[in-house]
XYZ file of C-alpha atoms in Angstrom:
377
model
C 0.004 0.019 0.041
C 1.227 3.556 -0.652
C 2.402 5.323 2.468
C 1.150 8.865 2.458
C 2.610 9.800 5.814
C 5.650 11.189 4.057
C 4.171 13.739 1.601
C 5.372 16.849 -0.269
C 2.582 19.237 -1.585
C 3.719 21.350 -4.481
C 1.747 24.671 -3.705
C 1.023 26.997 -6.582
C 1.152 29.956 -4.227
C 0.992 32.554 -7.059
C -1.208 30.445 -9.277
C 0.108 30.079 -12.794
C 1.512 33.621 -12.855
C 5.000 33.857 -14.130
C 7.468 36.463 -15.517
C 8.971 33.975 -17.953
C 7.529 32.111 -21.011
C 9.693 29.012 -20.897
C 9.128 27.165 -24.114
C 8.790 23.858 -22.301
C 6.495 24.892 -19.505
C 3.818 22.264 -18.918
C 1.789 24.140 -16.296
C 0.478 27.193 -18.215
C -2.039 25.080 -20.107
C -3.696 24.128 -16.738
C -3.852 27.761 -15.416
C -6.918 29.872 -14.832
C -6.468 33.315 -16.489
C -6.346 36.100 -13.960
C -5.290 34.011 -11.049
C -3.851 36.179 -8.323
C -2.575 33.561 -5.942
C -3.683 31.710 -2.882
C -6.223 33.829 -0.957
C -5.438 34.731 2.617
C -8.167 32.490 4.178
C -7.151 29.488 2.019
C -3.477 30.059 2.831
C -4.232 29.833 6.499
C -6.421 26.776 6.155
C -3.789 25.086 4.054
C -0.863 25.797 6.450
C -2.880 24.643 9.494
C -3.970 21.434 7.782
C -0.523 20.697 6.374
C 1.008 21.018 9.836
C -1.744 18.744 11.342
C -1.088 16.087 8.646
C 2.621 16.038 8.964
C 4.166 13.225 11.056
C 7.851 14.325 10.818
C 9.710 16.360 13.321
C 10.619 18.739 10.641
C 7.518 19.985 8.721
C 8.397 20.652 4.983
C 6.657 23.098 2.756
C 7.233 23.466 -0.937
C 6.277 26.666 -2.771
C 6.095 26.313 -6.547
C 4.561 28.212 -9.555
C 4.318 29.620 -12.008
C 6.794 31.884 -10.244
C 6.245 31.764 -6.482
C 8.171 35.026 -5.935
C 5.332 36.856 -7.551
C 3.399 36.197 -4.411
C 5.647 38.983 -3.047
C 7.948 39.297 -0.055
C 5.209 40.437 2.171
C 3.194 37.481 1.131
C 6.012 35.111 2.251
C 6.451 37.021 5.486
C 2.783 36.257 6.017
C 3.348 32.518 5.306
C 6.194 32.324 7.894
C 3.977 34.199 10.483
C 1.133 31.602 10.025
C 3.600 28.691 10.184
C 4.940 30.107 13.465
C 1.298 30.412 14.660
C 0.404 26.839 14.125
C 3.710 24.898 14.452
C 3.668 22.851 17.669
C 6.427 23.350 20.353
C 9.408 21.216 19.754
C 8.963 20.981 16.014
C 10.344 23.111 13.169
C 9.240 24.215 9.728
C 11.499 24.026 6.717
C 10.471 25.873 3.566
C 11.539 25.268 0.056
C 10.907 27.587 -2.860
C 11.442 26.699 -6.537
C 12.175 29.925 -8.472
C 13.499 31.255 -11.733
C 15.393 33.762 -9.734
C 14.573 36.893 -11.635
C 12.983 38.741 -8.723
C 15.554 37.850 -5.993
C 17.130 41.050 -4.953
C 19.039 41.755 -1.705
C 15.909 42.082 0.414
C 14.608 38.735 -0.862
C 17.897 36.975 -0.238
C 18.208 38.457 3.275
C 14.711 37.192 4.071
C 15.425 33.732 2.628
C 18.611 33.504 4.696
C 17.011 34.690 7.901
C 14.156 32.178 7.601
C 16.395 29.332 6.411
C 14.636 28.751 3.111
C 16.092 26.120 0.773
C 16.014 27.704 -2.665
C 15.674 25.602 -5.779
C 17.087 27.741 -8.676
C 16.181 26.854 -12.263
C 19.341 27.024 -14.391
C 19.776 24.882 -17.539
C 23.588 25.138 -17.760
C 25.722 27.512 -19.862
C 24.180 30.500 -21.480
C 23.556 28.903 -24.919
C 21.801 25.989 -23.223
C 19.783 28.009 -20.722
C 18.606 30.715 -23.047
C 17.307 28.350 -25.631
C 14.107 27.808 -23.739
C 14.090 30.070 -20.603
C 13.091 33.478 -22.035
C 11.017 36.479 -20.928
C 7.600 37.107 -22.484
C 9.360 39.502 -24.898
C 11.809 36.742 -25.848
C 14.735 38.104 -24.019
C 17.495 35.907 -22.447
C 17.626 35.340 -18.763
C 20.950 33.549 -18.014
C 22.840 36.630 -16.811
C 20.059 37.715 -14.378
C 19.917 34.207 -12.911
C 23.578 34.139 -12.282
C 23.286 37.557 -10.504
C 20.509 36.105 -8.265
C 22.813 33.082 -7.537
C 25.616 35.371 -6.440
C 23.216 37.269 -4.175
C 21.884 34.055 -2.635
C 25.357 32.786 -1.999
C 26.378 36.078 -0.529
C 23.605 35.778 2.065
C 24.498 32.114 2.794
C 21.278 30.664 1.475
C 21.225 26.913 0.641
C 20.766 26.573 -3.163
C 19.964 23.578 -5.189
C 20.219 24.116 -8.993
C 17.554 22.365 -11.107
C 18.699 21.780 -14.670
C 16.145 20.732 -17.211
C 17.881 18.292 -19.668
C 16.451 18.974 -23.090
C 17.409 18.490 -26.763
C 19.468 21.743 -26.454
C 21.926 20.627 -23.766
C 21.660 16.771 -23.499
C 24.514 16.272 -25.931
C 26.888 18.476 -23.860
C 27.115 16.617 -20.507
C 30.733 17.506 -19.822
C 30.185 21.254 -20.608
C 27.037 21.308 -18.522
C 28.624 19.562 -15.540
C 31.834 21.670 -15.703
C 29.627 24.828 -15.702
C 27.951 23.743 -12.398
C 31.319 22.807 -10.959
C 32.659 26.246 -11.811
C 29.783 27.847 -9.821
C 30.592 25.585 -6.885
C 27.125 24.266 -6.674
C 26.694 21.719 -3.864
C 23.183 20.437 -4.669
C 22.211 19.616 -8.262
C 19.070 17.999 -9.861
C 18.870 16.935 -13.566
C 15.314 16.727 -14.729
C 14.750 15.187 -18.208
C 12.390 17.113 -20.494
C 9.497 14.981 -22.046
C 6.819 16.816 -23.911
C 3.979 14.815 -25.175
C 2.067 15.910 -28.224
C -1.729 15.240 -28.688
C -1.059 12.268 -30.870
C 1.031 10.640 -28.007
C 4.443 11.214 -29.671
C 7.114 13.377 -28.136
C 8.129 16.604 -29.648
C 11.594 17.733 -30.907
C 12.537 19.407 -27.605
C 12.371 16.167 -25.641
C 15.533 14.492 -24.640
C 15.999 11.136 -26.401
C 16.419 8.006 -24.321
C 19.855 7.481 -25.843
C 21.004 11.117 -25.096
C 19.643 10.856 -21.445
C 21.547 7.656 -20.881
C 24.807 9.160 -22.240
C 24.301 12.299 -20.283
C 23.722 10.468 -17.001
C 26.702 7.991 -17.502
C 29.109 10.802 -18.545
C 28.316 12.925 -15.538
C 28.113 10.041 -13.096
C 31.746 9.046 -13.987
C 32.907 12.639 -13.551
C 31.037 12.813 -10.153
C 32.367 9.408 -8.969
C 35.905 10.155 -9.807
C 36.061 13.618 -8.214
C 32.971 14.877 -6.504
C 31.512 12.297 -4.205
C 30.797 14.228 -0.890
C 31.345 17.524 -2.667
C 28.349 17.718 -5.006
C 25.066 15.932 -4.284
C 23.207 15.026 -7.517
C 19.709 13.947 -6.795
C 19.469 10.961 -9.058
C 22.819 9.547 -7.989
C 21.937 9.898 -4.346
C 18.716 8.094 -5.054
C 20.469 5.319 -6.836
C 22.861 4.896 -3.829
C 19.832 4.459 -1.608
C 19.328 1.036 -3.117
C 22.673 -0.059 -1.541
C 21.415 0.761 1.965
C 18.002 -0.794 1.473
C 16.159 2.334 2.395
C 13.006 3.802 0.770
C 13.589 5.963 -2.262
C 12.837 9.631 -1.504
C 12.281 10.626 -5.175
C 8.753 9.838 -6.366
C 9.655 8.777 -9.822
C 11.910 6.058 -8.569
C 9.503 4.661 -5.986
C 7.323 1.541 -6.626
C 4.266 3.537 -5.819
C 3.563 7.237 -6.276
C 1.075 9.797 -5.047
C 3.125 11.348 -2.245
C 3.716 14.548 -4.117
C 0.246 16.132 -4.742
C -0.317 19.571 -6.187
C -2.374 22.373 -4.635
C -3.640 25.056 -6.949
C -4.441 28.685 -5.967
C -8.197 27.819 -5.650
C -7.465 25.224 -2.946
C -7.899 22.195 -5.178
C -5.622 19.270 -4.431
C -4.617 17.024 -7.296
C -2.929 13.611 -7.212
C 0.236 14.881 -8.936
C 1.575 18.071 -10.543
C 1.670 16.227 -13.857
C -1.852 14.823 -13.601
C -4.156 17.841 -13.166
C -7.231 16.304 -14.910
C -10.679 16.212 -13.249
C -10.379 12.489 -12.587
C -7.335 13.258 -10.453
C -8.958 15.927 -8.250
C -8.823 14.796 -4.638
C -10.976 17.622 -3.192
C -10.631 21.183 -1.943
C -8.656 22.206 1.157
C -11.693 24.168 2.355
C -13.791 20.978 2.651
C -11.348 18.171 3.392
C -8.194 17.680 5.383
C -4.948 16.801 3.699
C -5.000 13.471 5.558
C -8.410 12.585 4.215
C -7.479 13.403 0.682
C -4.050 11.750 0.613
C -5.442 8.552 2.198
C -8.589 8.558 -0.073
C -9.293 5.544 -2.271
C -8.756 7.662 -5.251
C -5.231 8.632 -4.180
C -4.384 5.044 -3.065
C -5.482 3.723 -6.441
C -3.401 6.406 -8.222
C -0.306 5.326 -6.245
C -0.744 1.654 -6.907
C -1.426 2.055 -10.602
C 2.272 3.037 -11.137
C 3.339 -0.550 -10.581
C 0.199 -2.402 -11.614
C 0.340 -0.937 -15.152
C 3.956 -1.774 -15.947
C 4.411 -3.785 -19.015
C 5.885 -7.310 -18.879
C 9.181 -5.905 -20.194
C 9.549 -3.780 -17.133
C 8.516 -6.598 -14.762
C 11.240 -8.818 -16.162
C 13.902 -6.112 -16.305
C 17.196 -6.560 -14.396
C 17.105 -2.970 -13.091
C 13.434 -2.870 -12.015
C 14.461 -2.445 -8.410
C 16.405 0.743 -9.291
C 13.939 2.203 -11.730
C 10.423 1.026 -11.016
C 9.326 2.191 -14.425
C 10.056 5.869 -13.917
C 7.449 8.615 -13.969
C 3.999 7.458 -15.331
C 3.601 10.589 -17.305
C 6.492 9.514 -19.529
C 5.102 5.909 -20.258
C 3.948 6.599 -23.800
C 5.744 3.922 -25.793
C 4.768 0.386 -26.781
C 7.117 -2.422 -25.782
C 8.500 -4.849 -28.417
C 5.395 -7.046 -28.068
C 2.957 -4.163 -28.405
C 2.142 -3.682 -24.703
C 1.508 0.018 -23.711
C 3.128 1.720 -20.815
C 6.905 1.730 -21.585
C 8.730 4.847 -20.493
C 10.039 6.877 -23.465
C 13.364 7.305 -21.446
C 13.625 3.574 -20.846
C 16.775 2.972 -22.912
C 18.550 5.817 -21.098
C 17.537 4.729 -17.594
C 18.438 1.179 -18.423
C 21.901 2.073 -19.560
C 22.492 4.310 -16.628
C 21.437 1.855 -13.978
C 23.450 -0.940 -15.512
C 26.378 1.422 -15.542
C 26.000 2.467 -11.907
C 25.259 -1.035 -10.597
C 28.858 -1.890 -9.795
C 29.149 1.333 -7.756
C 25.927 0.506 -5.876
C 27.090 -3.075 -5.226
C 30.320 -1.886 -3.863
C 28.416 0.521 -1.521
C 26.193 -2.296 -0.451
C 29.162 -4.554 0.417
C 30.925 -1.715 2.392
C 27.648 -1.057 4.286
C 27.134 -4.736 5.012
C 30.724 -4.947 6.347
C 30.232 -1.953 8.553
C 27.050 -3.422 10.034
C 28.793 -6.816 10.700
C 31.644 -5.049 12.589
C 29.219 -3.093 14.764
C 27.445 -6.295 15.941
C 28.600 -7.687 19.250
């Protein structure tokens, strides 16, 4: 059964409002025109119910968009005030914000530092890679402005994780992309493959191919393994290493079941996942139901189990199933060789990478097992 005690709600605090027009944005088609962000009464209801539903000592909030900084600095001060109001004694709140960085001036960075926010900064690598898709509404580049925001965040000591979308424009330059982040002394790094599905079910020309995705991951993995273990934390590599220690995967796309990362829009509607915003995946509204009720509903449980239940036979018989679990359901748009639906369009890339990383994982597992044996009386 899916375990919904550990959840992460992606809150569209500013609705779909954004000061960029990224050519690969998937959220704009789901936005309501004229959204102004989560109203004050809904914000308070949500924060209270989120804290009530959380079982961890540290209560994590994730503010997304659109561009969440459009909610305003005063808006985020209000968020922190409400969290302080409802947080029980002896527990703490940790906020994360995923931003394009364009609005982060000195006042913003000082606030984020003081309140110990973790900032996810969208940056697709060197200038020619980043500015291919991440443009202003007027079509202007943004790379320079993002680097200025990164420098300001660093100056204020804010924890920054860079999120790099891997698309057709940067996938074939893995060494250049990784060296770029190395040069910025980035400590936390996430690579997110771009998959854009057209109405006919095919992927478009911006989508990273499975072959390029595999080459990208293997190349960077070797560079990381040979020089940056303990220096740079790369999300997918950290997730892969978790297999060695026999612990639950923290990244939803690598878990056997999903559903622990729902999405809350600015009207208070909670959906099963940020990539499944259709009416059949609406769990309810935060005004009417608690988070616990919605996350543990039959609809959400069925959504979570379907990830594994709908795997094609090719996946069930795969030698790296324990490391992959089929990947994200939104990307399962291919037919397997025997015509069965549900194969991930990045399958060839993930398969290559996990086979490539398996000796490293096995070595970690043996080391971990030896440590446990030496600790036993």
